[in-house]
PDB file of C-alpha atoms in Angstrom:
ATOM      1  CA  MET A 319    -136.679  -6.443 -84.278  1.00 76.00           C
ATOM      2  CA  ASP A 320    -139.405  -6.118 -81.661  1.00 83.00           C
ATOM      3  CA  ARG A 321    -137.450  -6.122 -78.461  1.00 87.00           C
ATOM      4  CA  LEU A 322    -140.834  -6.254 -76.438  1.00 87.00           C
ATOM      5  CA  LYS A 323    -141.901  -9.467 -78.423  1.00 86.00           C
ATOM      6  CA  GLY A 324    -138.479 -10.726 -77.607  1.00 90.00           C
ATOM      7  CA  ILE A 325    -138.557 -10.316 -74.002  1.00 90.00           C
ATOM      8  CA  GLU A 326    -142.121 -11.935 -73.914  1.00 88.00           C
ATOM      9  CA  TYR A 327    -140.643 -14.952 -75.724  1.00 90.00           C
ATOM     10  CA  PHE A 328    -137.733 -15.359 -73.667  1.00 92.00           C
ATOM     11  CA  LYS A 329    -140.025 -15.124 -70.564  1.00 90.00           C
ATOM     12  CA  ARG A 330    -141.986 -18.215 -71.709  1.00 88.00           C
ATOM     13  CA  ILE A 331    -138.658 -19.867 -72.721  1.00 90.00           C
ATOM     14  CA  VAL A 332    -137.767 -19.846 -69.163  1.00 90.00           C
ATOM     15  CA  GLU A 333    -141.064 -20.955 -67.869  1.00 85.00           C
ATOM     16  CA  LEU A 334    -141.680 -23.660 -70.363  1.00 85.00           C
ATOM     17  CA  GLY A 335    -138.051 -24.786 -70.994  1.00 87.00           C
ATOM     18  CA  SER A 336    -138.441 -25.421 -74.474  1.00 87.00           C
ATOM     19  CA  PHE A 337    -138.103 -23.359 -77.596  1.00 90.00           C
ATOM     20  CA  THR A 338    -140.595 -25.671 -79.254  1.00 88.00           C
ATOM     21  CA  ALA A 339    -143.349 -25.027 -76.743  1.00 84.00           C
ATOM     22  CA  VAL A 340    -142.982 -21.308 -77.068  1.00 87.00           C
ATOM     23  CA  ALA A 341    -143.123 -21.513 -80.880  1.00 86.00           C
ATOM     24  CA  GLU A 342    -146.480 -23.625 -80.495  1.00 83.00           C
ATOM     25  CA  GLU A 343    -147.897 -21.186 -78.070  1.00 77.00           C
ATOM     26  CA  PHE A 344    -147.199 -18.101 -80.280  1.00 80.00           C
ATOM     27  CA  GLY A 345    -148.049 -19.719 -83.345  1.00 80.00           C
ATOM     28  CA  CYS A 346    -144.493 -19.311 -85.051  1.00 84.00           C
ATOM     29  CA  SER A 347    -141.455 -21.408 -85.800  1.00 87.00           C
ATOM     30  CA  ASN A 348    -138.580 -22.538 -83.652  1.00 87.00           C
ATOM     31  CA  ALA A 349    -136.338 -20.283 -85.932  1.00 89.00           C
ATOM     32  CA  VAL A 350    -138.204 -17.274 -85.027  1.00 90.00           C
ATOM     33  CA  ILE A 351    -137.621 -17.952 -81.489  1.00 91.00           C
ATOM     34  CA  SER A 352    -133.902 -18.662 -81.772  1.00 91.00           C
ATOM     35  CA  LYS A 353    -133.611 -15.575 -83.983  1.00 91.00           C
ATOM     36  CA  TYR A 354    -135.177 -13.476 -81.212  1.00 92.00           C
ATOM     37  CA  VAL A 355    -132.802 -15.176 -78.573  1.00 92.00           C
ATOM     38  CA  ARG A 356    -129.642 -14.451 -80.647  1.00 92.00           C
ATOM     39  CA  TYR A 357    -131.146 -10.876 -80.815  1.00 92.00           C
ATOM     40  CA  LEU A 358    -131.519 -10.397 -77.116  1.00 93.00           C
ATOM     41  CA  GLU A 359    -128.071 -12.185 -76.509  1.00 92.00           C
ATOM     42  CA  ASP A 360    -126.539  -9.453 -78.837  1.00 92.00           C
ATOM     43  CA  TRP A 361    -128.281  -6.648 -77.096  1.00 93.00           C
ATOM     44  CA  THR A 362    -127.451  -7.712 -73.425  1.00 92.00           C
ATOM     45  CA  GLY A 363    -123.891  -8.791 -74.425  1.00 92.00           C
ATOM     46  CA  ALA A 364    -124.390 -12.113 -72.467  1.00 92.00           C
ATOM     47  CA  ARG A 365    -125.341 -15.595 -73.373  1.00 92.00           C
ATOM     48  CA  LEU A 366    -128.762 -16.217 -71.939  1.00 93.00           C
ATOM     49  CA  VAL A 367    -129.206 -19.845 -73.081  1.00 92.00           C
ATOM     50  CA  ASN A 368    -127.111 -22.835 -73.319  1.00 90.00           C
ATOM     51  CA  ARG A 369    -128.322 -24.898 -76.307  1.00 83.00           C
ATOM     52  CA  SER A 370    -127.850 -28.610 -77.145  1.00 76.00           C
ATOM     53  CA  THR A 371    -129.507 -30.885 -79.721  1.00 70.00           C
ATOM     54  CA  ARG A 372    -131.752 -32.211 -77.201  1.00 74.00           C
ATOM     55  CA  SER A 373    -132.264 -29.576 -74.350  1.00 79.00           C
ATOM     56  CA  ILE A 374    -131.721 -25.988 -73.187  1.00 88.00           C
ATOM     57  CA  SER A 375    -130.563 -24.518 -69.996  1.00 90.00           C
ATOM     58  CA  ILE A 376    -130.719 -21.124 -68.631  1.00 92.00           C
ATOM     59  CA  THR A 377    -127.434 -19.234 -67.715  1.00 92.00           C
ATOM     60  CA  GLU A 378    -126.981 -17.398 -64.541  1.00 91.00           C
ATOM     61  CA  GLU A 379    -127.251 -14.069 -66.721  1.00 91.00           C
ATOM     62  CA  GLY A 380    -130.305 -15.589 -68.243  1.00 91.00           C
ATOM     63  CA  GLN A 381    -132.119 -16.045 -64.975  1.00 91.00           C
ATOM     64  CA  SER A 382    -131.125 -12.443 -63.954  1.00 92.00           C
ATOM     65  CA  PHE A 383    -132.682 -11.243 -67.482  1.00 92.00           C
ATOM     66  CA  TYR A 384    -135.551 -13.320 -66.910  1.00 91.00           C
ATOM     67  CA  ASP A 385    -136.377 -11.047 -63.694  1.00 90.00           C
ATOM     68  CA  TYR A 386    -136.069  -8.033 -65.917  1.00 91.00           C
ATOM     69  CA  CYS A 387    -138.355  -9.471 -68.556  1.00 89.00           C
ATOM     70  CA  VAL A 388    -141.227  -9.971 -65.895  1.00 86.00           C
ATOM     71  CA  ASN A 389    -140.757  -6.600 -64.468  1.00 86.00           C
ATOM     72  CA  VAL A 390    -140.797  -5.122 -68.093  1.00 86.00           C
ATOM     73  CA  LEU A 391    -144.051  -6.903 -69.087  1.00 82.00           C
ATOM     74  CA  ASP A 392    -145.774  -6.327 -65.842  1.00 76.00           C
ATOM     75  CA  ASN A 393    -145.063  -2.487 -65.815  1.00 77.00           C
ATOM     76  CA  THR A 394    -145.931  -2.386 -69.531  1.00 75.00           C
ATOM     77  CA  GLY A 395    -149.237  -3.990 -68.707  1.00 68.00           C
ATOM     78  CA  GLN A 396    -149.775  -1.528 -66.102  1.00 65.00           C
ATOM     79  CA  VAL A 397    -149.407   1.470 -68.370  1.00 69.00           C
ATOM     80  CA  LEU A 398    -151.288   0.258 -71.231  1.00 62.00           C
ATOM     81  CA  ASP A 399    -154.123  -0.619 -68.812  1.00 60.00           C
ATOM     82  CA  THR A 400    -154.040   3.144 -67.460  1.00 59.00           C
ATOM     83  CA  LEU A 401    -154.000   4.527 -71.153  1.00 57.00           C
ATOM     84  CA  THR A 402    -156.727   2.197 -72.061  1.00 55.00           C
ATOM     85  CA  ALA A 403    -158.859   2.328 -68.830  1.00 54.00           C
ATOM     86  CA  ASN A 404    -161.784   3.862 -70.809  1.00 51.00           C
ATOM     87  CA  HIS A 405    -161.360   1.513 -73.906  1.00 58.00           C
ATOM     88  CA  ASP A 406    -162.122  -2.064 -74.508  1.00 70.00           C
ATOM     89  CA  VAL A 407    -159.902  -4.790 -73.711  1.00 77.00           C
ATOM     90  CA  SER A 408    -157.810  -6.776 -76.154  1.00 81.00           C
ATOM     91  CA  GLY A 409    -155.215  -9.279 -76.236  1.00 84.00           C
ATOM     92  CA  GLN A 410    -155.469 -12.995 -75.129  1.00 88.00           C
ATOM     93  CA  LEU A 411    -156.918 -14.278 -71.948  1.00 92.00           C
ATOM     94  CA  VAL A 412    -156.012 -17.852 -71.318  1.00 92.00           C
ATOM     95  CA  VAL A 413    -158.599 -19.562 -68.899  1.00 94.00           C
ATOM     96  CA  ALA A 414    -158.263 -23.111 -67.341  1.00 93.00           C
ATOM     97  CA  CYS A 415    -161.364 -24.839 -66.069  1.00 92.00           C
ATOM     98  CA  PRO A 416    -162.902 -28.063 -65.278  1.00 91.00           C
ATOM     99  CA  VAL A 417    -164.860 -29.807 -68.319  1.00 92.00           C
ATOM    100  CA  SER A 418    -168.145 -30.437 -66.381  1.00 91.00           C
ATOM    101  CA  LEU A 419    -168.270 -26.982 -64.967  1.00 92.00           C
ATOM    102  CA  SER A 420    -167.312 -25.389 -68.113  1.00 92.00           C
ATOM    103  CA  VAL A 421    -170.147 -27.307 -70.011  1.00 90.00           C
ATOM    104  CA  ARG A 422    -172.930 -26.998 -67.508  1.00 89.00           C
ATOM    105  CA  VAL A 423    -172.361 -23.596 -66.014  1.00 90.00           C
ATOM    106  CA  LEU A 424    -169.177 -21.536 -67.339  1.00 91.00           C
ATOM    107  CA  ALA A 425    -169.950 -21.574 -71.030  1.00 91.00           C
ATOM    108  CA  PRO A 426    -172.604 -18.789 -71.293  1.00 90.00           C
ATOM    109  CA  LEU A 427    -170.655 -16.548 -68.997  1.00 92.00           C
ATOM    110  CA  VAL A 428    -167.367 -17.150 -71.048  1.00 93.00           C
ATOM    111  CA  PHE A 429    -169.531 -16.409 -74.279  1.00 93.00           C
ATOM    112  CA  ARG A 430    -171.015 -13.286 -73.038  1.00 93.00           C
ATOM    113  CA  PHE A 431    -167.893 -11.926 -71.568  1.00 93.00           C
ATOM    114  CA  GLN A 432    -166.217 -12.348 -75.035  1.00 92.00           C
ATOM    115  CA  GLN A 433    -169.104 -10.577 -76.737  1.00 92.00           C
ATOM    116  CA  ALA A 434    -168.980  -7.598 -74.367  1.00 91.00           C
ATOM    117  CA  HIS A 435    -165.345  -7.333 -75.167  1.00 91.00           C
ATOM    118  CA  PRO A 436    -164.828  -8.319 -79.023  1.00 91.00           C
ATOM    119  CA  GLY A 437    -161.317  -7.205 -79.032  1.00 89.00           C
ATOM    120  CA  LEU A 438    -160.308 -10.039 -76.675  1.00 91.00           C
ATOM    121  CA  THR A 439    -159.360 -13.614 -77.528  1.00 92.00           C
ATOM    122  CA  ILE A 440    -160.309 -16.228 -75.024  1.00 93.00           C
ATOM    123  CA  ARG A 441    -158.190 -19.248 -75.040  1.00 92.00           C
ATOM    124  CA  LEU A 442    -159.944 -22.251 -73.106  1.00 92.00           C
ATOM    125  CA  ARG A 443    -158.044 -24.998 -71.420  1.00 91.00           C
ATOM    126  CA  LEU A 444    -160.382 -27.493 -70.372  1.00 91.00           C
ATOM    127  CA  SER A 445    -159.311 -30.150 -68.170  1.00 87.00           C
ATOM    128  CA  ASP A 446    -160.414 -31.663 -64.655  1.00 82.00           C
ATOM    129  CA  GLU A 447    -156.870 -32.148 -63.675  1.00 80.00           C
ATOM    130  CA  MET A 448    -155.137 -29.600 -61.827  1.00 78.00           C
ATOM    131  CA  THR A 449    -153.206 -27.058 -64.293  1.00 76.00           C
ATOM    132  CA  ASP A 450    -150.008 -25.552 -63.659  1.00 79.00           C
ATOM    133  CA  LEU A 451    -150.838 -21.796 -64.170  1.00 81.00           C
ATOM    134  CA  ILE A 452    -147.189 -20.535 -64.737  1.00 75.00           C
ATOM    135  CA  SER A 453    -145.890 -23.149 -66.993  1.00 74.00           C
ATOM    136  CA  ASN A 454    -149.106 -23.286 -69.213  1.00 79.00           C
ATOM    137  CA  GLY A 455    -149.414 -19.478 -69.337  1.00 81.00           C
ATOM    138  CA  VAL A 456    -152.756 -19.428 -67.737  1.00 88.00           C
ATOM    139  CA  ASP A 457    -154.333 -16.088 -66.536  1.00 90.00           C
ATOM    140  CA  VAL A 458    -157.115 -17.520 -64.531  1.00 93.00           C
ATOM    141  CA  ALA A 459    -157.891 -21.016 -63.287  1.00 92.00           C
ATOM    142  CA  ILE A 460    -161.461 -21.908 -62.096  1.00 92.00           C
ATOM    143  CA  ARG A 461    -161.050 -24.430 -59.352  1.00 88.00           C
ATOM    144  CA  GLY A 462    -163.012 -26.129 -56.712  1.00 80.00           C
ATOM    145  CA  THR A 463    -160.540 -25.817 -53.992  1.00 67.00           C
ATOM    146  CA  GLY A 464    -158.663 -22.858 -52.324  1.00 53.00           C
ATOM    147  CA  GLN A 465    -155.579 -25.101 -51.387  1.00 59.00           C
ATOM    148  CA  LEU A 466    -152.620 -23.925 -53.418  1.00 60.00           C
ATOM    149  CA  ALA A 467    -149.240 -25.705 -53.382  1.00 58.00           C
ATOM    150  CA  ASP A 468    -147.679 -22.657 -55.224  1.00 57.00           C
ATOM    151  CA  SER A 469    -147.305 -19.715 -52.946  1.00 57.00           C
ATOM    152  CA  ALA A 470    -147.010 -17.462 -56.164  1.00 66.00           C
ATOM    153  CA  LEU A 471    -150.604 -18.008 -56.881  1.00 78.00           C
ATOM    154  CA  VAL A 472    -153.779 -16.213 -55.341  1.00 84.00           C
ATOM    155  CA  ALA A 473    -157.077 -17.711 -54.893  1.00 85.00           C
ATOM    156  CA  THR A 474    -160.287 -15.807 -54.573  1.00 87.00           C
ATOM    157  CA  ALA A 475    -163.800 -17.202 -53.712  1.00 89.00           C
ATOM    158  CA  VAL A 476    -166.317 -16.534 -56.458  1.00 90.00           C
ATOM    159  CA  ALA A 477    -169.221 -18.816 -55.493  1.00 90.00           C
ATOM    160  CA  GLN A 478    -170.712 -21.504 -53.470  1.00 90.00           C
ATOM    161  CA  MET A 479    -171.622 -24.872 -55.262  1.00 90.00           C
ATOM    162  CA  GLU A 480    -174.334 -26.912 -53.642  1.00 92.00           C
ATOM    163  CA  ARG A 481    -174.150 -30.639 -53.934  1.00 94.00           C
ATOM    164  CA  CYS A 482    -177.064 -33.382 -53.651  1.00 95.00           C
ATOM    165  CA  VAL A 483    -177.211 -37.004 -53.689  1.00 97.00           C
ATOM    166  CA  VAL A 484    -179.133 -38.471 -56.587  1.00 97.00           C
ATOM    167  CA  ALA A 485    -180.048 -41.918 -57.792  1.00 97.00           C
ATOM    168  CA  SER A 486    -182.355 -43.097 -60.801  1.00 97.00           C
ATOM    169  CA  PRO A 487    -185.931 -44.470 -60.140  1.00 97.00           C
ATOM    170  CA  GLY A 488    -184.772 -47.583 -61.378  1.00 97.00           C
ATOM    171  CA  TYR A 489    -181.845 -47.987 -58.855  1.00 97.00           C
ATOM    172  CA  LEU A 490    -183.907 -47.009 -56.113  1.00 97.00           C
ATOM    173  CA  SER A 491    -186.774 -49.732 -57.083  1.00 96.00           C
ATOM    174  CA  GLN A 492    -184.121 -52.505 -57.252  1.00 96.00           C
ATOM    175  CA  HIS A 493    -182.027 -51.572 -54.394  1.00 96.00           C
ATOM    176  CA  GLY A 494    -184.120 -49.425 -52.046  1.00 95.00           C
ATOM    177  CA  GLN A 495    -183.585 -45.784 -50.938  1.00 94.00           C
ATOM    178  CA  PRO A 496    -181.225 -44.989 -48.024  1.00 95.00           C
ATOM    179  CA  GLY A 497    -182.899 -42.954 -45.278  1.00 91.00           C
ATOM    180  CA  SER A 498    -179.565 -41.747 -43.823  1.00 94.00           C
ATOM    181  CA  ILE A 499    -176.133 -41.069 -44.593  1.00 95.00           C
ATOM    182  CA  ASP A 500    -174.843 -44.228 -42.913  1.00 94.00           C
ATOM    183  CA  GLU A 501    -176.947 -46.649 -45.166  1.00 96.00           C
ATOM    184  CA  LEU A 502    -174.925 -45.218 -48.194  1.00 96.00           C
ATOM    185  CA  SER A 503    -172.066 -47.644 -47.336  1.00 95.00           C
ATOM    186  CA  ARG A 504    -174.425 -50.518 -47.981  1.00 95.00           C
ATOM    187  CA  HIS A 505    -175.116 -49.103 -51.516  1.00 96.00           C
ATOM    188  CA  GLN A 506    -173.415 -48.863 -54.709  1.00 97.00           C
ATOM    189  CA  CYS A 507    -171.968 -45.336 -54.954  1.00 97.00           C
ATOM    190  CA  LEU A 508    -170.327 -43.719 -58.051  1.00 97.00           C
ATOM    191  CA  VAL A 509    -166.938 -41.972 -57.156  1.00 96.00           C
ATOM    192  CA  PHE A 510    -165.482 -38.890 -58.448  1.00 94.00           C
ATOM    193  CA  SER A 511    -161.890 -39.554 -58.501  1.00 91.00           C
ATOM    194  CA  LEU A 512    -160.698 -35.933 -58.150  1.00 87.00           C
ATOM    195  CA  SER A 513    -162.944 -34.690 -55.147  1.00 85.00           C
ATOM    196  CA  GLN A 514    -161.278 -34.183 -51.875  1.00 81.00           C
ATOM    197  CA  ASP A 515    -163.976 -36.535 -50.480  1.00 84.00           C
ATOM    198  CA  SER A 516    -164.121 -38.931 -53.133  1.00 89.00           C
ATOM    199  CA  LEU A 517    -164.390 -42.210 -50.889  1.00 93.00           C
ATOM    200  CA  GLN A 518    -165.487 -40.285 -47.815  1.00 94.00           C
ATOM    201  CA  TRP A 519    -168.487 -38.279 -48.745  1.00 95.00           C
ATOM    202  CA  GLU A 520    -169.034 -35.265 -46.222  1.00 93.00           C
ATOM    203  CA  PHE A 521    -172.283 -34.004 -44.932  1.00 94.00           C
ATOM    204  CA  GLY A 522    -172.951 -31.434 -42.340  1.00 89.00           C
ATOM    205  CA  ASP A 523    -175.422 -28.879 -40.750  1.00 81.00           C
ATOM    206  CA  ASP A 524    -175.167 -26.403 -37.930  1.00 77.00           C
ATOM    207  CA  ASN A 525    -174.232 -28.979 -35.470  1.00 81.00           C
ATOM    208  CA  GLY A 526    -170.941 -30.158 -37.211  1.00 85.00           C
ATOM    209  CA  ARG A 527    -169.729 -32.430 -39.990  1.00 90.00           C
ATOM    210  CA  ARG A 528    -170.019 -36.139 -40.437  1.00 92.00           C
ATOM    211  CA  SER A 529    -168.440 -38.365 -43.156  1.00 93.00           C
ATOM    212  CA  VAL A 530    -169.278 -41.802 -44.543  1.00 95.00           C
ATOM    213  CA  ALA A 531    -167.271 -44.234 -46.338  1.00 95.00           C
ATOM    214  CA  ILE A 532    -168.579 -45.326 -49.923  1.00 96.00           C
ATOM    215  CA  SER A 533    -167.467 -47.770 -52.689  1.00 95.00           C
ATOM    216  CA  GLY A 534    -169.124 -48.641 -55.811  1.00 94.00           C
ATOM    217  CA  PRO A 535    -169.032 -50.117 -59.540  1.00 95.00           C
ATOM    218  CA  MET A 536    -167.687 -46.864 -61.066  1.00 95.00           C
ATOM    219  CA  ILE A 537    -164.886 -44.207 -60.488  1.00 95.00           C
ATOM    220  CA  ALA A 538    -164.593 -41.435 -62.911  1.00 94.00           C
ATOM    221  CA  ASP A 539    -162.573 -38.066 -63.168  1.00 91.00           C
ATOM    222  CA  ASN A 540    -165.436 -36.438 -64.891  1.00 92.00           C
ATOM    223  CA  SER A 541    -168.819 -35.780 -63.048  1.00 92.00           C
ATOM    224  CA  LEU A 542    -170.979 -35.577 -66.150  1.00 94.00           C
ATOM    225  CA  MET A 543    -169.906 -39.302 -66.540  1.00 95.00           C
ATOM    226  CA  LEU A 544    -171.095 -39.938 -63.169  1.00 96.00           C
ATOM    227  CA  VAL A 545    -174.409 -38.348 -63.941  1.00 96.00           C
ATOM    228  CA  GLU A 546    -175.015 -40.560 -67.041  1.00 97.00           C
ATOM    229  CA  ALA A 547    -173.940 -43.500 -64.720  1.00 97.00           C
ATOM    230  CA  ALA A 548    -176.637 -42.518 -62.261  1.00 97.00           C
ATOM    231  CA  ARG A 549    -179.385 -41.964 -64.803  1.00 97.00           C
ATOM    232  CA  ALA A 550    -178.513 -45.461 -66.113  1.00 97.00           C
ATOM    233  CA  GLY A 551    -179.025 -46.987 -62.737  1.00 97.00           C
ATOM    234  CA  LEU A 552    -175.370 -47.910 -61.700  1.00 97.00           C
ATOM    235  CA  GLY A 553    -175.494 -46.380 -58.453  1.00 97.00           C
ATOM    236  CA  ILE A 554    -175.887 -43.308 -56.316  1.00 98.00           C
ATOM    237  CA  ALA A 555    -173.882 -40.192 -57.185  1.00 97.00           C
ATOM    238  CA  LEU A 556    -172.929 -36.931 -55.246  1.00 96.00           C
ATOM    239  CA  VAL A 557    -172.753 -34.315 -57.863  1.00 95.00           C
ATOM    240  CA  PRO A 558    -173.262 -30.612 -58.028  1.00 93.00           C
ATOM    241  CA  ARG A 559    -176.907 -29.600 -58.234  1.00 94.00           C
ATOM    242  CA  SER A 560    -176.069 -27.155 -61.172  1.00 92.00           C
ATOM    243  CA  TYR A 561    -175.296 -30.306 -63.253  1.00 94.00           C
ATOM    244  CA  ILE A 562    -178.648 -31.883 -62.942  1.00 94.00           C
ATOM    245  CA  HIS A 563    -181.182 -29.125 -63.009  1.00 91.00           C
ATOM    246  CA  ASP A 564    -182.808 -30.911 -66.172  1.00 92.00           C
ATOM    247  CA  GLU A 565    -182.642 -34.331 -64.886  1.00 95.00           C
ATOM    248  CA  LEU A 566    -184.365 -33.614 -61.470  1.00 95.00           C
ATOM    249  CA  GLN A 567    -187.089 -31.686 -63.242  1.00 94.00           C
ATOM    250  CA  ALA A 568    -187.550 -34.509 -65.770  1.00 96.00           C
ATOM    251  CA  GLY A 569    -187.501 -37.287 -62.992  1.00 96.00           C
ATOM    252  CA  SER A 570    -184.897 -39.238 -64.405  1.00 97.00           C
ATOM    253  CA  LEU A 571    -182.935 -38.628 -61.240  1.00 97.00           C
ATOM    254  CA  THR A 572    -184.193 -38.549 -57.714  1.00 97.00           C
ATOM    255  CA  GLU A 573    -182.599 -36.344 -54.868  1.00 96.00           C
ATOM    256  CA  LEU A 574    -182.258 -38.395 -51.873  1.00 96.00           C
ATOM    257  CA  GLU A 575    -183.258 -37.055 -48.311  1.00 94.00           C
ATOM    258  CA  LEU A 576    -180.676 -38.331 -45.791  1.00 93.00           C
ATOM    259  CA  GLY A 577    -181.262 -35.953 -42.997  1.00 90.00           C
ATOM    260  CA  LEU A 578    -178.083 -34.138 -43.714  1.00 92.00           C
ATOM    261  CA  GLN A 579    -176.842 -32.034 -46.786  1.00 92.00           C
ATOM    262  CA  PRO A 580    -173.468 -32.550 -48.466  1.00 94.00           C
ATOM    263  CA  ILE A 581    -170.868 -29.947 -47.931  1.00 91.00           C
ATOM    264  CA  PRO A 582    -170.785 -27.559 -50.604  1.00 90.00           C
ATOM    265  CA  ARG A 583    -167.801 -26.584 -52.534  1.00 89.00           C
ATOM    266  CA  THR A 584    -166.286 -23.046 -52.966  1.00 89.00           C
ATOM    267  CA  ILE A 585    -165.322 -22.228 -56.555  1.00 91.00           C
ATOM    268  CA  TYR A 586    -162.142 -20.115 -56.675  1.00 91.00           C
ATOM    269  CA  ALA A 587    -160.747 -18.095 -59.437  1.00 91.00           C
ATOM    270  CA  VAL A 588    -156.905 -18.838 -58.941  1.00 90.00           C
ATOM    271  CA  TYR A 589    -154.559 -16.512 -60.836  1.00 87.00           C
ATOM    272  CA  PRO A 590    -150.541 -15.580 -60.525  1.00 81.00           C
ATOM    273  CA  GLY A 591    -150.076 -13.094 -57.677  1.00 68.00           C
ATOM    274  CA  ARG A 592    -148.240 -10.772 -59.618  1.00 59.00           C
ATOM    275  CA  GLN A 593    -148.267  -7.137 -58.472  1.00 56.00           C
ATOM    276  CA  HIS A 594    -150.121  -5.756 -61.601  1.00 61.00           C
ATOM    277  CA  LEU A 595    -152.545  -8.158 -63.250  1.00 74.00           C
ATOM    278  CA  PRO A 596    -153.487  -7.317 -66.714  1.00 81.00           C
ATOM    279  CA  ARG A 597    -156.866  -5.278 -66.929  1.00 83.00           C
ATOM    280  CA  ARG A 598    -158.481  -8.373 -68.786  1.00 88.00           C
ATOM    281  CA  THR A 599    -157.826 -10.602 -66.107  1.00 90.00           C
ATOM    282  CA  ARG A 600    -159.049  -8.339 -63.333  1.00 89.00           C
ATOM    283  CA  LEU A 601    -162.229  -7.690 -65.257  1.00 91.00           C
ATOM    284  CA  PHE A 602    -162.838 -11.566 -65.893  1.00 94.00           C
ATOM    285  CA  ILE A 603    -162.313 -12.147 -62.362  1.00 92.00           C
ATOM    286  CA  ASP A 604    -164.737  -9.391 -61.102  1.00 91.00           C
ATOM    287  CA  TYR A 605    -167.144 -10.746 -63.941  1.00 93.00           C
ATOM    288  CA  LEU A 606    -167.066 -14.080 -62.300  1.00 93.00           C
ATOM    289  CA  LYS A 607    -167.762 -12.777 -58.845  1.00 90.00           C
ATOM    290  CA  THR A 608    -170.822 -11.074 -60.131  1.00 90.00           C
ATOM    291  CA  HIS A 609    -172.270 -13.863 -62.156  1.00 91.00           C
ATOM    292  CA  VAL A 610    -171.131 -17.389 -61.343  1.00 90.00           C
ATOM    293  CA  ALA A 611    -173.601 -17.610 -58.440  1.00 87.00           C
ATOM    294  CA  ALA A 612    -176.699 -17.046 -60.571  1.00 87.00           C
ATOM    295  CA  ALA A 613    -175.398 -19.228 -63.262  1.00 88.00           C
ATOM    296  CA  LEU A 614    -174.939 -22.226 -60.857  1.00 87.00           C
ATOM    297  CA  GLU A 615    -178.551 -21.776 -59.459  1.00 83.00           C
ATOM    298  CA  GLY A 616    -179.802 -21.603 -63.392  1.00 73.00           C
ATOM    299  CA  THR A 617    -181.232 -17.939 -62.977  1.00 62.00           C
ATOM    300  CA  LEU A 618    -178.290 -16.121 -65.186  1.00 60.00           C
ATOM    301  CA  THR A 619    -179.930 -13.053 -66.758  1.00 55.00           C
ATOM    302  CA  VAL A 620    -176.704 -11.427 -68.101  1.00 48.00           C
ATOM    303  CA  SER A 621    -177.241  -9.076 -70.954  1.00 45.00           C
TER     304      SER A 621
END
């Protein structure tokens, strides 16, 4: 049997806590995973996993073997990266990113990166919720925050994302146009529930920051839904400028001049802080640093 494959399976068993989840991730059956675990237990001479009909638990020997597996896979990846430094990358790159950012900004970047590396398979996990990188086997997550609860992760800034306050001409005709951020509290505002400032919109300039409490008729965990709600005249939205280039140009949304600009968001590439990152992961992060800013501005010219 392929011992290295078994080591990879066992590492994910510990991280996911389930034979079934590992089988689904690697596209094989539970029986294959169980067979590899028995093989590893015969090879090590130790019981690595306690099994029951409903659950599994990792033995003390299994925890020690897990550390060995992590080291083996990291060292193997480093050696292969060195040997293939002048060749194309291959394997699978798992990327987690927000839905709206993916649809409006990241899609062409991801497509062109894969086309530049045809031996690479990119697996996208699209969700506006925070993703647990370790348990989900994610290589890189694109996030709008650098605050990390897990010390095993590293966040690298890749670009600044400008935001703007917008409303439809119909809404402004009916409700009037606010002339300052303080007036926003008297308007119907559309709330992005996952934002750090969902109910306290933050603005600032060289003289400092200010915030204003807002409320309104719609709360959503997806920015593109709020863009559509703003176009429909439901209220005022605070959204990334890169999501509404077309709407601003067409006049279906109007940017409000409030004296202060919304605080921009920093986009981060978040990844497990392993000593030896796979070459495909490092290349993708470097690619994001080079091209995300242009994609946000709508001036992407990647060939």
